[in-house]
Tab-separated table of N, CA and C in Angstrom:
chain	number	residue	atom	x	y	z
B	1	MET	N	0.705	-1.176	-0.240
B	1	MET	CA	-0.125	0.050	-0.020
B	1	MET	C	0.958	1.067	0.126
B	2	GLU	N	0.675	2.149	-0.992
B	2	GLU	CA	1.392	3.213	-0.649
B	2	GLU	C	0.212	4.376	-0.612
B	3	ILE	N	0.848	5.447	0.655
B	3	ILE	CA	-0.019	6.545	1.223
B	3	ILE	C	0.760	7.728	0.762
B	4	THR	N	0.462	8.634	0.374
B	4	THR	CA	0.975	9.854	-0.240
B	4	THR	C	-0.064	10.873	0.717
B	5	SER	N	0.674	11.636	1.885
B	5	SER	CA	0.187	12.884	2.451
B	5	SER	C	0.621	14.133	2.100
B	6	GLN	N	-0.141	15.215	1.742
B	6	GLN	CA	0.294	16.273	1.492
B	6	GLN	C	-0.231	17.182	2.587
B	7	MET	N	0.953	17.852	3.606
B	7	MET	CA	0.303	18.475	4.727
B	7	MET	C	0.995	20.194	4.678
B	8	ASN	N	0.117	21.005	4.835
B	8	ASN	CA	0.297	22.483	5.165
B	8	ASN	C	0.588	22.829	6.461
B	9	PHE	N	1.681	23.688	6.807
B	9	PHE	CA	1.879	24.057	7.956
B	9	PHE	C	2.198	25.566	8.155
B	10	HIS	N	1.252	26.093	9.038
B	10	HIS	CA	1.572	27.492	9.462
B	10	HIS	C	2.607	27.412	10.350
B	11	ALA	N	3.562	28.426	9.645
B	11	ALA	CA	4.797	28.691	10.515
B	11	ALA	C	5.246	30.443	10.358
B	12	ASP	N	6.345	30.355	11.114
B	12	ASP	CA	6.983	31.942	11.053
B	12	ASP	C	8.150	31.842	10.605
B	13	PRO	N	8.715	32.406	9.347
B	13	PRO	CA	8.071	33.480	8.939
B	13	PRO	C	6.564	33.299	8.103
B	14	GLU	N	6.716	31.801	7.013
B	14	GLU	CA	5.779	31.907	6.187
B	14	GLU	C	5.593	30.111	6.488
B	15	PRO	N	4.299	29.976	5.763
B	15	PRO	CA	3.724	28.636	5.814
B	15	PRO	C	4.459	27.658	4.802
B	16	TYR	N	4.635	26.624	5.196
B	16	TYR	CA	5.245	25.562	4.023
B	16	TYR	C	4.128	24.440	4.022
B	17	PHE	N	4.733	23.601	3.046
B	17	PHE	CA	3.810	22.624	2.163
B	17	PHE	C	4.727	21.169	2.351
B	18	VAL	N	4.250	20.013	2.559
B	18	VAL	CA	5.254	18.964	2.669
B	18	VAL	C	4.654	17.915	2.093
B	19	GLN	N	5.056	17.157	1.456
B	19	GLN	CA	4.471	15.579	0.888
B	19	GLN	C	5.227	14.767	1.461
B	20	VAL	N	4.590	13.631	1.930
B	20	VAL	CA	5.075	12.416	2.591
B	20	VAL	C	4.756	11.416	1.732
B	21	ARG	N	5.588	10.283	1.927
B	21	ARG	CA	5.212	9.241	0.985
B	21	ARG	C	5.368	8.075	1.871
B	22	ARG	N	4.257	7.144	2.298
B	22	ARG	CA	4.842	5.739	3.392
B	22	ARG	C	4.052	4.752	2.375
B	23	SER	N	5.366	3.617	2.621
B	23	SER	CA	4.898	2.199	1.909
B	23	SER	C	4.845	1.233	2.865
B	24	ILE	N	3.740	0.400	2.726
B	24	ILE	CA	3.468	-0.466	3.387
B	24	ILE	C	3.605	-2.175	2.541
B	25	LEU	N	4.264	-2.714	3.264
B	25	LEU	CA	4.323	-4.019	2.538
B	25	LEU	C	4.144	-5.130	3.256
B	26	LEU	N	3.458	-6.225	2.916
B	26	LEU	CA	2.680	-7.186	3.556
B	26	LEU	C	4.284	-8.361	3.831
B	27	LEU	N	4.489	-8.696	4.601
B	27	LEU	CA	5.955	-9.780	4.943
B	27	LEU	C	5.383	-11.038	4.136
B	28	PRO	N	6.472	-11.788	3.799
B	28	PRO	CA	5.974	-13.251	3.068
B	28	PRO	C	5.393	-14.015	4.211
B	29	ASP	N	4.447	-15.016	3.831
B	29	ASP	CA	3.791	-15.733	4.615
B	29	ASP	C	4.570	-16.786	5.458
B	30	GLU	N	5.510	-17.161	4.398
B	30	GLU	CA	6.611	-18.088	4.757
B	30	GLU	C	7.898	-17.372	4.951
B	31	PRO	N	8.252	-17.095	6.194
B	31	PRO	CA	9.508	-16.623	6.336
B	31	PRO	C	10.644	-17.489	5.789
B	32	MET	N	11.892	-16.497	4.952
B	32	MET	CA	12.980	-17.654	4.652
B	32	MET	C	13.972	-17.871	5.881
B	33	LYS	N	14.446	-18.941	5.384
B	33	LYS	CA	15.457	-19.337	6.891
B	33	LYS	C	16.751	-18.211	7.147
B	34	MET	N	16.612	-17.726	8.350
B	34	MET	CA	17.842	-16.485	8.644
B	34	MET	C	19.205	-17.051	8.388
B	35	ARG	N	20.019	-16.516	8.295
B	35	ARG	CA	21.698	-16.855	8.326
B	35	ARG	C	22.043	-15.504	9.213
B	36	TYR	N	22.818	-16.110	10.217
B	36	TYR	CA	23.585	-15.237	11.354
B	36	TYR	C	24.843	-14.807	10.697
B	37	GLN	N	24.853	-13.411	11.139
B	37	GLN	CA	26.099	-12.739	10.604
B	37	GLN	C	27.324	-13.003	11.117
B	38	ASP	N	28.420	-13.064	10.384
B	38	ASP	CA	29.812	-13.528	10.473
B	38	ASP	C	30.796	-12.256	10.198
B	39	ASN	N	31.570	-12.050	11.116
B	39	ASN	CA	32.573	-11.003	10.729
B	39	ASN	C	33.424	-11.163	9.626
B	40	ARG	N	33.768	-12.593	9.638
B	40	ARG	CA	34.528	-12.905	8.205
B	40	ARG	C	34.039	-12.468	6.773
B	41	VAL	N	32.789	-12.251	6.495
B	41	VAL	CA	32.014	-11.983	5.494
B	41	VAL	C	31.593	-10.948	5.601
B	42	GLY	N	31.660	-10.022	4.851
B	42	GLY	CA	31.194	-8.652	4.593
B	42	GLY	C	29.625	-8.661	4.382
B	43	TYR	N	28.866	-8.422	5.190
B	43	TYR	CA	27.017	-8.155	4.671
B	43	TYR	C	26.519	-7.124	5.517
B	44	PHE	N	25.519	-6.724	4.718
B	44	PHE	CA	24.676	-5.765	5.813
B	44	PHE	C	24.173	-6.744	6.630
B	45	TYR	N	23.525	-6.155	7.860
B	45	TYR	CA	22.957	-6.945	8.780
B	45	TYR	C	21.904	-6.201	9.554
B	46	THR	N	20.794	-7.101	10.166
B	46	THR	CA	20.073	-6.515	11.300
B	46	THR	C	20.174	-6.854	12.599
B	47	MET	N	20.421	-6.301	13.552
B	47	MET	CA	21.046	-6.415	14.801
B	47	MET	C	19.732	-6.280	15.654
B	48	TYR	N	19.259	-7.642	16.371
B	48	TYR	CA	18.445	-7.206	17.345
B	48	TYR	C	18.709	-8.151	18.627
B	49	ASN	N	17.699	-7.890	19.754
B	49	ASN	CA	17.899	-8.617	21.210
B	49	ASN	C	17.287	-9.788	21.307
B	50	TRP	N	17.915	-10.625	21.687
B	50	TRP	CA	17.141	-12.130	21.843
B	50	TRP	C	17.089	-12.253	23.263
B	51	TYR	N	15.660	-12.489	23.783
B	51	TYR	CA	15.297	-12.889	24.940
B	51	TYR	C	15.028	-14.455	25.393
B	52	SER	N	15.418	-14.747	26.248
B	52	SER	CA	15.344	-16.385	26.358
B	52	SER	C	15.292	-16.386	27.754
B	53	THR	N	14.412	-17.510	28.544
B	53	THR	CA	14.504	-18.001	29.771
B	53	THR	C	15.507	-19.060	30.005
B	54	ASP	N	16.195	-19.346	29.176
B	54	ASP	CA	17.076	-20.334	29.107
B	54	ASP	C	18.325	-19.717	30.013
B	55	ILE	N	18.922	-18.571	29.629
B	55	ILE	CA	19.782	-17.590	30.078
B	55	ILE	C	19.552	-16.611	30.645
B	56	ASP	N	20.353	-15.900	31.576
B	56	ASP	CA	19.953	-14.833	32.546
B	56	ASP	C	20.591	-13.531	31.733
B	57	LYS	N	20.333	-13.251	30.317
B	57	LYS	CA	20.962	-12.069	30.143
B	57	LYS	C	20.214	-12.108	28.606
B	58	VAL	N	20.496	-10.644	27.963
B	58	VAL	CA	19.653	-10.483	26.799
B	58	VAL	C	21.239	-10.449	25.999
B	59	GLU	N	20.741	-11.406	24.872
B	59	GLU	CA	21.843	-11.891	23.714
B	59	GLU	C	21.539	-11.116	22.562
B	60	THR	N	22.654	-10.288	22.077
B	60	THR	CA	22.743	-9.451	20.802
B	60	THR	C	22.728	-10.471	19.641
B	61	ARG	N	21.926	-10.825	18.418
B	61	ARG	CA	22.368	-11.352	17.461
B	61	ARG	C	22.104	-10.491	16.063
B	62	LYS	N	22.838	-11.052	15.242
B	62	LYS	CA	22.558	-10.252	13.916
B	62	LYS	C	22.376	-11.373	12.820
B	63	SER	N	21.328	-11.010	11.516
B	63	SER	CA	21.352	-11.584	10.822
B	63	SER	C	21.741	-10.762	9.341
B	64	ILE	N	22.147	-11.581	8.403
B	64	ILE	CA	22.609	-11.016	7.212
B	64	ILE	C	21.517	-10.702	6.441
B	65	HIS	N	21.615	-9.519	5.782
B	65	HIS	CA	20.533	-9.147	4.613
B	65	HIS	C	20.900	-10.010	3.290
B	66	ARG	N	19.872	-10.870	2.668
B	66	ARG	CA	20.374	-11.446	1.408
B	66	ARG	C	18.553	-11.571	0.683
B	67	TRP	N	18.997	-12.104	-0.556
B	67	TRP	CA	17.890	-11.884	-1.573
B	67	TRP	C	17.444	-13.366	-1.324
B	68	ARG	N	16.135	-13.735	-1.416
B	68	ARG	CA	15.336	-14.948	-1.620
B	68	ARG	C	15.694	-15.475	-2.956
B	69	LEU	N	16.501	-16.433	-2.864
B	69	LEU	CA	16.786	-17.190	-4.471
B	69	LEU	C	16.633	-18.543	-4.074
B	70	GLU	N	15.429	-18.877	-4.755
B	70	GLU	CA	15.239	-20.502	-4.639
B	70	GLU	C	15.053	-21.256	-6.214
B	71	PRO	N	15.240	-22.368	-6.218
B	71	PRO	CA	14.909	-23.033	-7.720
B	71	PRO	C	13.403	-22.870	-8.061
B	72	LYS	N	13.546	-22.804	-9.393
B	72	LYS	CA	12.250	-23.017	-9.976
B	72	LYS	C	11.411	-24.206	-9.797
B	73	ASP	N	10.343	-24.457	-9.499
B	73	ASP	CA	9.634	-25.687	-9.342
B	73	ASP	C	10.105	-26.571	-10.097
B	74	GLY	N	10.476	-27.914	-9.789
B	74	GLY	CA	10.872	-29.164	-10.269
B	74	GLY	C	12.360	-29.096	-10.780
B	75	GLU	N	13.208	-27.673	-10.218
B	75	GLU	CA	14.349	-27.792	-10.668
B	75	GLU	C	15.499	-27.842	-9.173
B	76	GLU	N	14.497	-28.194	-8.120
B	76	GLU	CA	15.498	-28.266	-6.807
B	76	GLU	C	16.595	-29.383	-6.695
B	77	GLU	N	16.147	-30.772	-7.387
B	77	GLU	CA	17.252	-31.805	-7.560
B	77	GLU	C	18.272	-31.150	-8.291
B	78	LYS	N	18.352	-30.662	-9.582
B	78	LYS	CA	19.519	-30.105	-10.199
B	78	LYS	C	20.330	-29.126	-9.490
B	79	TYR	N	19.547	-28.196	-8.774
B	79	TYR	CA	20.245	-27.028	-8.000
B	79	TYR	C	20.992	-28.302	-7.193
B	80	PHE	N	20.627	-28.929	-6.089
B	80	PHE	CA	21.393	-29.604	-5.250
B	80	PHE	C	22.378	-30.540	-5.647
B	81	ALA	N	22.387	-30.805	-7.052
B	81	ALA	CA	23.156	-31.737	-7.978
B	81	ALA	C	24.486	-30.832	-8.307
B	82	GLY	N	24.193	-29.641	-8.182
B	82	GLY	CA	25.271	-28.360	-8.433
B	82	GLY	C	25.160	-28.035	-9.866
B	83	GLU	N	23.916	-28.181	-10.318
B	83	GLU	CA	23.652	-27.561	-11.758
B	83	GLU	C	23.360	-26.053	-11.636
B	84	LEU	N	23.388	-25.295	-12.858
B	84	LEU	CA	22.838	-24.108	-12.857
B	84	LEU	C	21.439	-24.226	-12.986
B	85	VAL	N	20.569	-23.274	-12.294
B	85	VAL	CA	19.168	-23.306	-12.480
B	85	VAL	C	18.484	-21.807	-12.197
B	86	GLU	N	17.635	-21.839	-12.666
B	86	GLU	CA	16.919	-20.589	-12.997
B	86	GLU	C	16.377	-20.183	-11.309
B	87	PRO	N	16.249	-19.203	-11.146
B	87	PRO	CA	15.511	-18.889	-9.731
B	87	PRO	C	14.059	-18.788	-10.071
B	88	ALA	N	13.179	-18.899	-9.083
B	88	ALA	CA	11.599	-18.997	-9.393
B	88	ALA	C	11.095	-17.413	-9.205
B	89	GLU	N	11.896	-16.707	-8.424
B	89	GLU	CA	11.955	-15.112	-8.859
B	89	GLU	C	13.096	-14.519	-8.834
B	90	PRO	N	13.306	-14.094	-10.224
B	90	PRO	CA	14.621	-13.168	-10.374
B	90	PRO	C	14.872	-12.104	-9.798
B	91	ILE	N	15.969	-11.261	-9.306
B	91	ILE	CA	15.900	-10.000	-8.954
B	91	ILE	C	16.125	-9.124	-10.132
B	92	VAL	N	14.699	-8.402	-10.232
B	92	VAL	CA	15.130	-7.148	-11.124
B	92	VAL	C	15.049	-5.894	-10.685
B	93	PHE	N	15.796	-5.078	-11.175
B	93	PHE	CA	16.368	-3.543	-11.014
B	93	PHE	C	15.559	-2.901	-12.416
B	94	TYR	N	15.131	-1.956	-12.046
B	94	TYR	CA	14.858	-0.941	-13.035
B	94	TYR	C	15.432	0.272	-13.426
B	95	VAL	N	15.838	0.824	-14.340
B	95	VAL	CA	16.632	1.763	-14.475
B	95	VAL	C	15.896	3.069	-15.005
B	96	ASP	N	16.077	3.757	-14.215
B	96	ASP	CA	15.562	5.112	-14.663
B	96	ASP	C	15.659	5.901	-15.736
B	97	SER	N	14.683	6.145	-16.156
B	97	SER	CA	14.725	6.716	-17.876
B	97	SER	C	15.453	7.918	-17.645
B	98	SER	N	15.383	8.641	-16.563
B	98	SER	CA	16.231	9.821	-16.531
B	98	SER	C	17.644	9.991	-16.519
B	99	PHE	N	18.440	8.648	-16.900
B	99	PHE	CA	19.657	8.378	-16.982
B	99	PHE	C	19.940	9.440	-18.350
B	100	PRO	N	21.201	9.825	-18.666
B	100	PRO	CA	21.254	10.108	-20.143
B	100	PRO	C	21.607	8.945	-20.838
B	101	ASP	N	21.269	9.042	-22.178
B	101	ASP	CA	21.388	7.688	-22.662
B	101	ASP	C	22.752	7.367	-23.040
B	102	LYS	N	24.068	7.840	-22.631
B	102	LYS	CA	25.242	7.519	-23.014
B	102	LYS	C	25.391	6.654	-21.565
B	103	TRP	N	24.731	6.813	-20.673
B	103	TRP	CA	25.196	6.040	-19.209
B	103	TRP	C	24.322	4.844	-19.126
B	104	LYS	N	22.964	4.670	-19.741
B	104	LYS	CA	22.153	3.959	-19.461
B	104	LYS	C	22.888	2.168	-19.775
B	105	ASP	N	23.384	2.043	-20.793
B	105	ASP	CA	23.774	0.523	-21.268
B	105	ASP	C	24.729	0.219	-19.967
B	106	ALA	N	25.674	1.225	-19.703
B	106	ALA	CA	26.661	0.592	-18.526
B	106	ALA	C	26.235	0.793	-17.177
B	107	VAL	N	25.036	1.417	-16.938
B	107	VAL	CA	24.499	1.089	-15.966
B	107	VAL	C	23.574	-0.305	-15.801
B	108	LYS	N	23.037	-0.851	-16.816
B	108	LYS	CA	22.435	-2.272	-16.694
B	108	LYS	C	23.502	-2.790	-16.991
B	109	LYS	N	24.614	-2.757	-17.518
B	109	LYS	CA	25.859	-3.718	-17.537
B	109	LYS	C	26.546	-3.830	-16.195
B	110	GLY	N	26.361	-2.635	-15.458
B	110	GLY	CA	26.817	-2.801	-14.034
B	110	GLY	C	26.055	-3.634	-13.219
B	111	ILE	N	24.615	-3.420	-13.445
B	111	ILE	CA	23.935	-4.314	-12.352
B	111	ILE	C	24.186	-5.871	-12.881
B	112	GLU	N	23.931	-6.345	-14.204
B	112	GLU	CA	24.148	-7.475	-14.746
B	112	GLU	C	25.459	-8.197	-14.444
B	113	ASP	N	26.610	-7.343	-13.988
B	113	ASP	CA	27.545	-7.945	-13.719
B	113	ASP	C	27.818	-8.827	-12.486
B	114	TRP	N	26.725	-8.812	-11.775
B	114	TRP	CA	26.580	-9.336	-10.730
B	114	TRP	C	26.451	-10.716	-11.029
B	115	GLN	N	26.060	-11.127	-12.362
B	115	GLN	CA	25.423	-12.474	-12.663
B	115	GLN	C	26.610	-13.593	-12.081
B	116	PRO	N	27.608	-13.375	-12.539
B	116	PRO	CA	28.958	-14.640	-12.066
B	116	PRO	C	28.837	-14.848	-10.649
B	117	ALA	N	28.808	-13.558	-9.628
B	117	ALA	CA	28.518	-14.041	-8.414
B	117	ALA	C	27.206	-15.123	-7.925
B	118	PHE	N	26.509	-14.668	-8.923
B	118	PHE	CA	24.909	-15.476	-8.691
B	118	PHE	C	24.942	-17.131	-9.173
B	119	GLU	N	25.875	-17.065	-10.187
B	119	GLU	CA	26.264	-18.323	-10.903
B	119	GLU	C	26.920	-19.165	-9.949
B	120	ALA	N	27.917	-18.415	-9.303
B	120	ALA	CA	28.730	-19.271	-8.423
B	120	ALA	C	27.734	-19.963	-7.211
B	121	ALA	N	26.588	-19.212	-6.934
B	121	ALA	CA	26.055	-19.464	-5.984
B	121	ALA	C	24.799	-20.607	-6.270
B	122	GLY	N	24.976	-21.068	-7.646
B	122	GLY	CA	23.930	-22.028	-8.351
B	122	GLY	C	23.031	-21.283	-9.237
B	123	PHE	N	22.816	-19.991	-9.402
B	123	PHE	CA	21.980	-19.813	-10.129
B	123	PHE	C	22.031	-18.753	-11.352
B	124	LYS	N	21.235	-19.177	-12.729
B	124	LYS	CA	21.862	-18.596	-13.768
B	124	LYS	C	20.430	-17.508	-14.087
B	125	ASN	N	20.763	-16.320	-14.931
B	125	ASN	CA	19.762	-15.238	-14.822
B	125	ASN	C	19.176	-14.799	-13.458
B	126	ALA	N	20.114	-14.620	-12.409
B	126	ALA	CA	19.246	-14.238	-11.167
B	126	ALA	C	18.897	-13.021	-10.996
B	127	ILE	N	19.684	-12.275	-11.753
B	127	ILE	CA	19.951	-10.449	-11.596
B	127	ILE	C	19.547	-10.061	-13.224
B	128	ILE	N	18.262	-9.464	-13.304
B	128	ILE	CA	18.208	-8.733	-14.402
B	128	ILE	C	17.784	-7.299	-14.398
B	129	ALA	N	18.263	-6.395	-15.268
B	129	ALA	CA	18.242	-4.865	-15.514
B	129	ALA	C	17.171	-4.638	-16.323
B	130	ARG	N	16.424	-3.691	-16.511
B	130	ARG	CA	15.446	-3.159	-17.058
B	130	ARG	C	15.333	-1.616	-17.306
B	131	ASP	N	14.504	-0.951	-18.175
B	131	ASP	CA	14.609	0.310	-18.598
B	131	ASP	C	12.857	0.190	-17.379
B	132	TYR	N	12.940	1.380	-17.091
B	132	TYR	CA	11.335	1.744	-16.602
B	132	TYR	C	10.403	1.349	-17.416
B	133	PRO	N	9.406	0.873	-17.116
B	133	PRO	CA	8.328	0.800	-18.307
B	133	PRO	C	7.936	1.782	-18.570
B	134	SER	N	7.440	2.173	-20.057
B	134	SER	CA	6.857	3.403	-20.253
B	134	SER	C	5.159	3.759	-19.626
B	135	PRO	N	4.832	5.041	-19.393
B	135	PRO	CA	3.496	5.093	-18.491
B	135	PRO	C	2.478	4.546	-19.477
B	136	ALA	N	2.839	4.257	-20.830
B	136	ALA	CA	1.489	3.525	-21.534
B	136	ALA	C	1.569	2.083	-20.977
B	137	ASP	N	2.632	1.558	-20.762
B	137	ASP	CA	2.485	-0.155	-20.017
B	137	ASP	C	1.522	0.145	-19.142
B	138	SER	N	0.893	-1.354	-19.079
B	138	SER	CA	-0.316	-1.532	-17.950
B	138	SER	C	0.191	-2.267	-16.888
B	139	THR	N	1.625	-2.423	-16.478
B	139	THR	CA	2.492	-2.959	-15.721
B	139	THR	C	1.956	-2.505	-14.337
B	140	GLY	N	1.872	-1.359	-13.875
B	140	GLY	CA	1.273	-1.041	-12.669
B	140	GLY	C	2.792	-0.209	-11.945
B	141	PHE	N	3.687	-0.423	-12.887
B	141	PHE	CA	4.982	0.379	-12.552
B	141	PHE	C	4.905	1.667	-11.494
B	142	ASP	N	5.465	1.671	-11.000
B	142	ASP	CA	5.764	3.349	-10.295
B	142	ASP	C	6.987	2.982	-9.580
B	143	PRO	N	8.189	3.763	-9.801
B	143	PRO	CA	9.257	3.704	-8.931
B	143	PRO	C	9.018	4.240	-7.469
B	144	ASP	N	8.144	4.914	-7.078
B	144	ASP	CA	7.897	5.174	-5.826
B	144	ASP	C	7.285	4.023	-4.949
B	145	ASP	N	6.664	2.910	-5.716
B	145	ASP	CA	6.139	1.923	-5.246
B	145	ASP	C	7.259	0.763	-4.565
B	146	ILE	N	7.065	0.889	-3.229
B	146	ILE	CA	8.101	-0.145	-2.439
B	146	ILE	C	8.171	-1.345	-3.350
B	147	ARG	N	7.285	-2.137	-3.839
B	147	ARG	CA	7.796	-3.461	-4.564
B	147	ARG	C	8.650	-3.416	-5.517
B	148	PHE	N	9.183	-2.348	-5.921
B	148	PHE	CA	9.965	-2.480	-7.419
B	148	PHE	C	11.560	-1.541	-6.995
B	149	ASN	N	12.393	-2.632	-7.183
B	149	ASN	CA	14.088	-2.278	-7.129
B	149	ASN	C	14.207	-1.336	-8.102
B	150	CYS	N	14.621	-0.304	-7.927
B	150	CYS	CA	15.047	0.909	-8.928
B	150	CYS	C	16.595	1.426	-8.765
B	151	VAL	N	17.029	1.637	-9.700
B	151	VAL	CA	18.266	2.765	-9.701
B	151	VAL	C	18.059	3.848	-10.507
B	152	ARG	N	18.225	4.964	-9.583
B	152	ARG	CA	17.413	6.290	-9.739
B	152	ARG	C	18.772	7.188	-9.916
B	153	TYR	N	18.591	8.156	-10.978
B	153	TYR	CA	19.468	9.120	-11.540
B	153	TYR	C	19.125	10.209	-10.681
B	154	ILE	N	19.983	10.895	-10.025
B	154	ILE	CA	20.144	11.776	-9.314
B	154	ILE	C	21.345	12.739	-9.246
B	155	ALA	N	20.994	13.889	-10.056
B	155	ALA	CA	21.904	15.096	-10.378
B	155	ALA	C	22.193	15.696	-8.924
B	156	THR	N	23.602	15.353	-8.590
B	156	THR	CA	24.314	16.134	-7.427
B	156	THR	C	25.680	16.300	-7.309
B	157	ASP	N	26.239	17.290	-6.416
B	157	ASP	CA	27.691	17.545	-6.469
B	157	ASP	C	28.486	16.588	-5.576
B	158	ILE	N	27.523	15.665	-5.183
B	158	ILE	CA	28.296	14.622	-3.976
B	158	ILE	C	28.525	13.264	-4.953
B	159	ALA	N	29.927	13.024	-4.887
B	159	ALA	CA	30.233	11.826	-5.938
B	159	ALA	C	30.163	10.455	-5.190
B	160	ASN	N	28.772	10.042	-4.750
B	160	ASN	CA	28.833	9.296	-3.974
B	160	ASN	C	27.432	8.388	-4.497
B	161	ALA	N	26.817	7.409	-3.864
B	161	ALA	CA	25.604	6.835	-4.203
B	161	ALA	C	24.952	6.230	-2.790
B	162	SER	N	23.676	6.134	-2.792
B	162	SER	CA	23.273	5.452	-1.630
B	162	SER	C	22.495	4.358	-2.049
B	163	GLY	N	22.121	3.608	-1.298
B	163	GLY	CA	21.217	2.266	-1.309
B	163	GLY	C	20.602	1.744	-0.427
B	164	PRO	N	19.373	2.346	0.002
B	164	PRO	CA	18.591	1.737	0.730
B	164	PRO	C	17.968	0.597	0.608
B	165	SER	N	17.787	-0.160	1.255
B	165	SER	CA	16.748	-1.525	1.105
B	165	SER	C	16.049	-1.839	2.319
B	166	TYR	N	15.084	-2.492	1.812
B	166	TYR	CA	14.174	-3.012	3.153
B	166	TYR	C	13.914	-4.430	3.196
B	167	VAL	N	14.260	-4.740	4.618
B	167	VAL	CA	14.046	-6.353	4.780
B	167	VAL	C	13.113	-6.805	5.799
B	168	ASP	N	13.005	-7.824	5.456
B	168	ASP	CA	12.134	-8.374	6.417
B	168	ASP	C	12.831	-8.631	8.210
B	169	PRO	N	12.344	-8.116	8.975
B	169	PRO	CA	12.821	-8.007	10.145
B	169	PRO	C	12.999	-9.058	10.748
B	170	ARG	N	12.161	-10.144	10.429
B	170	ARG	CA	12.260	-11.256	11.170
B	170	ARG	C	13.330	-12.293	10.590
B	171	THR	N	13.900	-12.132	9.286
B	171	THR	CA	14.894	-13.228	8.791
B	171	THR	C	16.196	-12.515	7.986
B	172	GLY	N	16.071	-11.180	7.638
B	172	GLY	CA	17.004	-10.399	6.959
B	172	GLY	C	16.769	-10.806	5.519
B	173	GLU	N	15.616	-11.167	4.924
B	173	GLU	CA	15.388	-11.337	3.639
B	173	GLU	C	15.010	-9.777	2.821
B	174	ILE	N	16.061	-9.687	1.841
B	174	ILE	CA	15.706	-8.273	1.336
B	174	ILE	C	14.598	-8.458	0.288
B	175	LEU	N	13.755	-7.464	0.930
B	175	LEU	CA	12.238	-7.282	0.063
B	175	LEU	C	12.389	-6.387	-1.069
B	176	VAL	N	13.284	-5.303	-1.194
B	176	VAL	CA	13.480	-4.564	-2.142
B	176	VAL	C	14.820	-3.582	-1.840
B	177	GLY	N	15.279	-3.213	-3.056
B	177	GLY	CA	16.540	-2.227	-2.855
B	177	GLY	C	16.425	-1.207	-3.817
B	178	ASP	N	16.840	-0.103	-3.392
B	178	ASP	CA	16.934	0.843	-4.370
B	178	ASP	C	18.537	1.590	-4.406
B	179	VAL	N	18.974	1.946	-5.430
B	179	VAL	CA	20.436	2.605	-5.547
B	179	VAL	C	19.948	4.026	-6.136
B	180	ASN	N	20.414	5.224	-5.421
B	180	ASN	CA	20.142	6.491	-5.886
B	180	ASN	C	21.816	6.899	-6.131
């Protein structure tokens, strides 16, 4: 669900207007299996407190952020035999139509350059780069909709990027990611 609020404030010296967007996403019915963070491997992670009656203290635990990649139906046996398989749900990143034409192909290639890493994990065609669908398409695509991974073009004097992602707090499963 996407909620956009337009708010007017009376302030001194002048009133001002703010537009706020909230995204609400239903968590998966079946949580993905969690993997604990390990300092020997660099991952983003979520830290949380673990309460138990078995011990007399609160433990801090960390689960890594990762995509849910599972073999397509009927390909589990091939996957566990070490063959490359396609994922049930590939990771799709949409590339902003505002990118200058001379950069678009390089940005898409940069996304798909992750393919060998996913192949090493047993998945072919796991990550796909696509252009933003045109407004005439009836896909329901909206770059502000939390269900879509996007690489956005932002003109700024800061030579850096940001990459917010949203994860299932129960497991660390990446539900959506953006690159600005």
